[in-house]
C-alpha positions in Angstrom: 18.7 -89.1 50.6 18.8 -85.3 50.3 21.3 -85.1 53.2 23.5 -87.7 51.5 23.4 -85.8 48.2 24.1 -82.5 49.9 27.2 -83.9 51.6 28.5 -85.4 48.4 27.9 -82.1 46.5 29.6 -80.1 49.2 32.7 -82.3 49.1 32.8 -82.2 45.3 32.6 -78.4 45.4 35.4 -78.2 48.0 37.5 -80.5 45.9 36.9 -78.5 42.7 37.7 -75.2 44.5 41.0 -76.6 45.8 41.8 -77.9 42.3 40.8 -74.7 40.6 44.3 -73.4 40.4 45.5 -76.6 38.7 45.3 -77.0 34.9 42.9 -79.5 33.4 44.8 -80.2 30.2 48.2 -81.4 29.0 48.6 -79.9 25.5 51.6 -78.3 23.8 49.2 -76.0 21.9 48.1 -74.3 25.1 51.4 -72.5 25.0 49.8 -69.8 22.8 47.2 -67.1 23.5 45.1 -67.7 26.6 45.4 -71.4 26.2 42.5 -73.8 25.4 39.1 -72.1 25.4 36.4 -74.1 27.1 33.1 -74.6 25.2 31.1 -74.6 28.5 29.7 -78.1 28.0 28.4 -80.2 30.9 27.9 -83.9 31.4 25.2 -84.5 28.8 26.5 -82.4 25.9 30.2 -83.3 26.3 29.1 -86.5 24.6 27.8 -84.3 21.7 31.0 -82.3 21.1 29.6 -79.4 23.1 26.5 -78.8 20.9 23.8 -76.9 22.7 22.8 -73.5 21.5 19.3 -74.6 20.7 19.1 -77.4 23.3 16.5 -77.3 26.1 15.5 -80.1 28.4 13.9 -79.5 31.8 15.7 -82.5 33.3 19.3 -81.4 32.3 21.3 -78.2 32.7 22.5 -76.5 29.5 24.9 -73.7 30.2 25.9 -73.2 26.6 22.8 -71.0 26.2 21.4 -69.3 29.3 17.9 -69.0 27.7 17.5 -72.8 28.3 17.2 -72.1 32.1 13.7 -70.9 31.6 12.7 -74.5 30.6 13.9 -76.2 33.8 11.5 -78.6 35.5 9.3 -76.9 38.2 9.7 -79.7 40.8 13.4 -80.3 40.8 16.7 -79.0 41.9 19.5 -79.9 39.4 23.1 -80.4 40.2 25.8 -81.5 37.7 29.3 -82.7 38.8 31.9 -84.2 36.5 35.6 -85.2 36.2 37.8 -86.3 33.3 40.6 -88.8 32.6 42.9 -87.8 29.8 45.6 -89.6 27.8 47.6 -87.7 25.2 50.1 -88.5 22.5 52.2 -85.8 20.8 54.1 -86.6 17.6 56.0 -84.7 14.9 57.1 -85.8 11.4 60.4 -87.7 11.5 60.6 -87.5 15.3 59.7 -89.7 18.3 56.4 -89.3 20.1 55.7 -88.6 23.7 52.7 -89.7 25.8 51.2 -88.6 29.1 48.0 -88.8 31.2 46.2 -87.0 34.0 42.9 -86.7 35.8 41.1 -83.6 36.8 37.8 -82.1 38.1 35.7 -80.6 35.3 32.8 -78.6 36.8 30.2 -78.2 39.5 27.0 -76.5 38.5 23.4 -76.3 39.7 20.0 -74.8 38.7 16.3 -74.7 39.6 13.1 -72.9 38.6 12.1 -69.9 40.7 8.7 -69.1 39.1 6.9 -70.3 36.1 9.1 -69.4 33.1 12.0 -68.2 35.3 15.0 -70.4 36.0 18.3 -69.8 37.8 21.7 -71.5 37.4 25.1 -71.2 39.2 28.4 -72.9 38.9 32.2 -73.1 38.8 33.8 -74.1 35.5 37.1 -73.6 33.6 37.1 -70.7 31.0 40.6 -71.3 29.6 43.2 -73.9 30.4 47.0 -74.1 30.1 49.2 -77.1 30.8 52.3 -78.5 29.0 55.9 -79.5 29.4 58.2 -80.0 26.3 61.9 -80.9 26.3 64.1 -81.1 23.3 67.8 -81.4 22.6 69.1 -78.5 20.6 72.4 -77.9 18.8 75.6 -79.5 20.1 78.4 -76.9 20.6 82.0 -77.0 21.6 83.5 -75.0 24.5 87.1 -75.7 23.4 87.5 -78.7 25.6 84.4 -80.8 25.1 81.1 -80.9 23.3 78.1 -79.2 25.1 74.5 -80.0 24.2 71.8 -77.3 24.7 68.5 -78.6 26.2 65.4 -76.5 25.7 62.5 -76.9 28.1 59.1 -75.2 27.7 56.5 -75.4 30.4 53.2 -73.8 31.2 50.4 -74.0 33.8 47.3 -72.3 35.0 44.3 -70.8 33.3 41.2 -68.6 33.8 38.4 -69.9 36.0 34.7 -68.9 35.8 32.2 -68.6 38.6 28.8 -67.6 37.3 25.1 -67.1 38.0 22.5 -67.1 35.3 18.8 -66.3 34.7 16.5 -67.6 32.0 13.0 -66.2 31.4 10.2 -67.1 29.0 8.1 -64.1 28.2 6.1 -66.1 25.7 5.4 -69.8 25.5 7.8 -70.5 22.6 10.4 -67.8 23.4 13.0 -67.7 26.1 15.7 -65.2 26.9 18.7 -65.5 29.3 22.0 -64.2 30.5 25.0 -65.3 32.5 27.0 -63.0 34.8 30.4 -64.4 35.4 33.5 -63.5 37.4 36.7 -64.5 35.6 40.0 -64.9 37.4 43.3 -66.8 37.1 47.1 -66.8 36.7 48.9 -68.3 33.8 52.7 -69.0 33.7 55.0 -69.9 30.8 58.7 -70.5 31.0 61.4 -71.2 28.4 64.7 -72.4 29.7 67.9 -73.3 27.9 70.2 -75.5 29.9 73.5 -77.2 29.0 75.1 -80.5 29.7 78.1 -78.5 31.0 76.8 -77.1 34.3 79.3 -74.3 34.3 77.7 -72.7 31.2 75.1 -70.0 32.3 71.5 -70.8 31.3 69.1 -68.2 29.9 65.5 -68.4 31.1 62.4 -66.4 30.1 59.5 -66.4 32.5 56.1 -65.1 31.5 53.2 -64.5 34.0 49.8 -63.1 33.5 47.1 -62.5 36.1 43.6 -61.5 34.9 40.3 -60.7 36.6 37.1 -59.4 35.1 33.3 -59.5 35.0 31.9 -61.2 31.9 28.4 -61.3 30.4 26.9 -63.5 27.8 23.3 -63.5 26.5 21.1 -66.1 24.8 17.7 -66.6 23.1 15.7 -69.7 22.0 12.6 -69.9 19.9 10.7 -73.1 19.4 8.3 -73.6 16.4 6.0 -76.6 16.7 5.8 -78.3 13.2 3.2 -80.9 14.3 2.3 -83.0 17.3 5.5 -85.0 17.2 8.1 -82.6 15.7 9.5 -79.2 16.7 12.4 -77.0 15.6 14.3 -74.7 18.0 16.5 -71.8 17.0 19.2 -70.8 19.5 21.3 -67.6 19.5 24.0 -66.4 21.8 26.1 -63.3 22.1 29.0 -62.2 24.3 30.5 -58.7 23.9 34.2 -58.0 23.7 35.9 -56.4 26.7 39.3 -56.0 28.3 40.6 -58.2 31.2 42.0 -56.3 34.1 45.3 -57.5 35.4 49.1 -57.5 35.0 51.4 -59.4 32.6 55.1 -59.6 33.0 58.1 -61.1 31.3 61.4 -61.8 33.2 64.6 -62.3 31.2 66.9 -64.2 33.5 70.4 -65.7 33.5 70.9 -68.7 35.8 74.3 -69.9 37.0 74.9 -72.5 39.7 71.2 -72.7 40.3 71.0 -69.0 41.2 69.6 -66.1 39.2 72.5 -63.8 38.4 70.7 -61.5 36.1 67.1 -60.4 35.8 65.3 -57.9 33.6 61.5 -57.6 34.2 59.1 -55.9 31.8 55.4 -55.5 32.8 52.2 -54.4 31.2 48.7 -53.7 32.6 45.3 -54.7 31.1 47.0 -56.3 28.1 44.5 -59.1 27.4 40.9 -58.8 26.1 38.2 -61.2 25.0 36.6 -61.2 21.6 33.1 -60.6 20.5 31.4 -64.0 20.2 28.4 -65.1 18.2 26.7 -68.5 18.3 23.7 -69.9 16.4 22.2 -73.4 16.6 19.3 -75.4 15.3 17.7 -78.4 17.0 15.1 -80.8 15.6 13.1 -82.8 18.2 11.0 -85.8 17.5 8.5 -87.1 20.2 11.0 -86.6 23.1 12.9 -89.6 21.7 15.3 -88.1 19.2 17.1 -84.7 19.2 19.5 -83.7 16.4 21.3 -80.3 16.7 24.0 -78.3 14.8 25.9 -75.3 16.1 28.0 -72.6 14.6 30.4 -70.3 16.6 32.4 -67.3 15.5 34.9 -65.5 17.8 36.5 -62.3 16.6 39.9 -62.9 18.1 41.7 -60.8 15.4 40.3 -57.7 17.2 41.2 -58.9 20.7 44.7 -58.3 22.3 47.3 -60.1 24.3 50.7 -59.4 25.8 53.7 -60.1 23.6 57.4 -59.7 24.1 59.1 -58.3 21.0 62.9 -58.1 20.5 64.2 -54.8 19.1 66.3 -55.3 16.0 70.0 -55.0 16.5 69.7 -54.7 20.3 69.2 -57.0 23.3 66.3 -54.9 24.5 62.8 -56.3 24.7 59.6 -54.4 24.2 56.5 -55.8 26.0 53.4 -54.7 24.1 49.7 -55.2 23.8 49.1 -56.6 20.4 46.6 -58.5 18.2 49.2 -59.4 15.5 49.2 -63.1 16.4 45.5 -63.6 16.8 43.0 -64.6 14.2 39.2 -65.3 14.1 38.0 -68.7 15.3 35.1 -70.5 13.6 33.6 -73.7 14.8 31.0 -76.2 13.6 29.5 -78.9 15.8 26.9 -81.6 15.5 25.1 -83.5 18.3 22.5 -86.3 18.5 20.6 -87.9 21.4 18.3 -90.9 21.2 16.1 -92.3 24.0 14.2 -95.5 23.2 11.3 -94.9 25.7 11.7 -91.7 27.7 8.5 -92.3 29.7 8.8 -96.1 29.8 8.8 -98.4 32.8 12.1 -100.2 31.9 15.6 -99.0 32.8 16.9 -99.8 29.3 14.2 -97.7 27.6 15.3 -94.6 29.5 19.0 -94.8 28.6 20.1 -91.8 26.6 22.5 -92.5 23.7 24.6 -89.6 22.4 27.0 -88.8 19.5 28.8 -85.7 18.4 31.5 -84.2 16.2 33.1 -80.8 15.8 35.7 -78.9 13.8 37.3 -75.6 14.9 39.9 -73.3 13.3 42.7 -72.0 15.5 42.6 -68.5 17.0 46.4 -68.0 17.2 49.2 -67.5 14.7 52.5 -69.2 15.3 55.5 -67.6 13.4 53.0 -66.0 11.1 51.2 -69.3 10.3 47.9 -70.7 11.5 48.0 -72.6 14.8 46.4 -76.0 15.3 43.0 -76.9 13.9 40.9 -79.1 16.2 38.7 -82.1 15.2 36.6 -83.8 17.9 34.5 -87.0 17.8 32.4 -88.0 20.8 30.1 -90.7 22.0 28.4 -91.4 25.3 25.4 -92.5 27.3 23.2 -91.2 30.1 22.4 -94.0 32.5 19.4 -93.6 34.8 20.1 -93.8 38.5 17.3 -95.5 40.4 16.4 -94.5 44.0 13.4 -95.3 46.1 11.4 -92.3 44.9 13.4 -90.7 42.1 14.4 -92.1 38.7 15.4 -88.9 37.0 19.0 -88.6 38.0 21.7 -89.8 35.5 25.2 -91.1 35.4 26.7 -89.4 32.3 29.6 -91.1 30.5 31.3 -89.7 27.5 34.4 -90.7 25.4 36.1 -88.1 23.3 38.8 -88.2 20.6 40.5 -84.9 19.9 43.1 -84.3 17.1 45.0 -81.0 17.0 47.2 -80.6 13.9 49.5 -77.8 12.8 52.0 -77.5 10.0 54.2 -74.9 11.8 57.8 -76.2 11.8 56.7 -79.4 10.1 53.6 -81.5 10.9 52.9 -81.6 14.6 49.9 -83.7 15.7 48.4 -84.1 19.2 45.9 -86.8 19.9 43.9 -86.7 23.1 41.6 -89.5 24.5 39.2 -88.3 27.2 36.7 -90.1 29.4 34.4 -87.9 31.3 32.4 -89.2 34.2 29.6 -87.1 35.6 26.4 -87.2 37.6 23.3 -85.2 37.1 21.3 -85.1 40.4 17.7 -84.4 39.7 15.9 -84.1 43.1 12.2 -83.5 43.7 12.8 -80.8 46.3 9.8 -78.7 45.4 7.0 -81.2 45.3 4.1 -80.5 47.5 2.7 -83.6 49.3 -1.0 -83.9 49.9 -2.1 -85.2 53.3 -5.7 -86.4 53.9 
């Protein structure tokens, strides 16, 4: 069985690595900033809207707070693999809507306990994601002989990927500390093209490209207070310091005629992007291993971070490419999660099924034409289904369904609705059990 699982995990890791340069979203709102910021959730807490700062469970990996690694089960090696199916609908007031769908790998992560109170994790996950394509008919003009319609096309792809290793340590019975050390890398492209129904009319095209790479660290702590024999409260805290992202950003103003670039003006900038200081706090109530209820709060100080922006000089055709925070604002997020297990130590399959619910609301971290970008509301539900094998019944098939609504009033009311189904497997193998032989 171990050989089978190792082969499956190796293939999954190779597939995810090959797909790492492909975007995992299709959202018009990823056009701004670094795109969509991942909350770092895995198979189990995707069904709880990413809630997890105070969450710890030795049978499940929780990468939202690295302090949870200290609570990993002493006998097992954990591996979590997941993929997502997404269907999207974008609509604007007084206009027709558009729909699309896609499927993508989500993450491959693993973890195990090294010593009592010391756990290790590792994995490959998205950090930010960009993916969209928008086409609209603009003004109809006359060239003296016939009417010409301008067609604007906006597209983007890429994102920032994260490979990390983390440690969690419990210096005291009720206190655990941890950190993640991550390497971030990725390339993001955005293009804006104006084409015309008359092919003889030259088409202006603006192409943006940013490449980033950096080390990134985040830290966490959890403290559990036992109220009585059946109830406990856990406080979770996380912190990630701000820092710049090494790399190069460029903008290329082009003129295309007869499918060839006839004019090109490139402007570049180094180390233009930076990440914000991030604080997280969460509280979890646990009752008899059957019920866990948690709430999280996140604050990201994006208003003090920077990004590359192209600014047109007044009265001229010149463009200035600068590092700026003018179109960034602080992000605040609240999330709620619940998990219920009828009989976690029971002998029936149905009693060990894990039922999960969640919801979250987040403010935007970007400004669009001086106005707030899209606020995000998420509602989730899912189950963790036990996978039975000849000697192990602690692995789970994690299923979660999510509804996301992003809404902005910039240029009228623009609403995006996403429906996501995430399918993941948590392998929980007894690799470190010592067998006694008479």
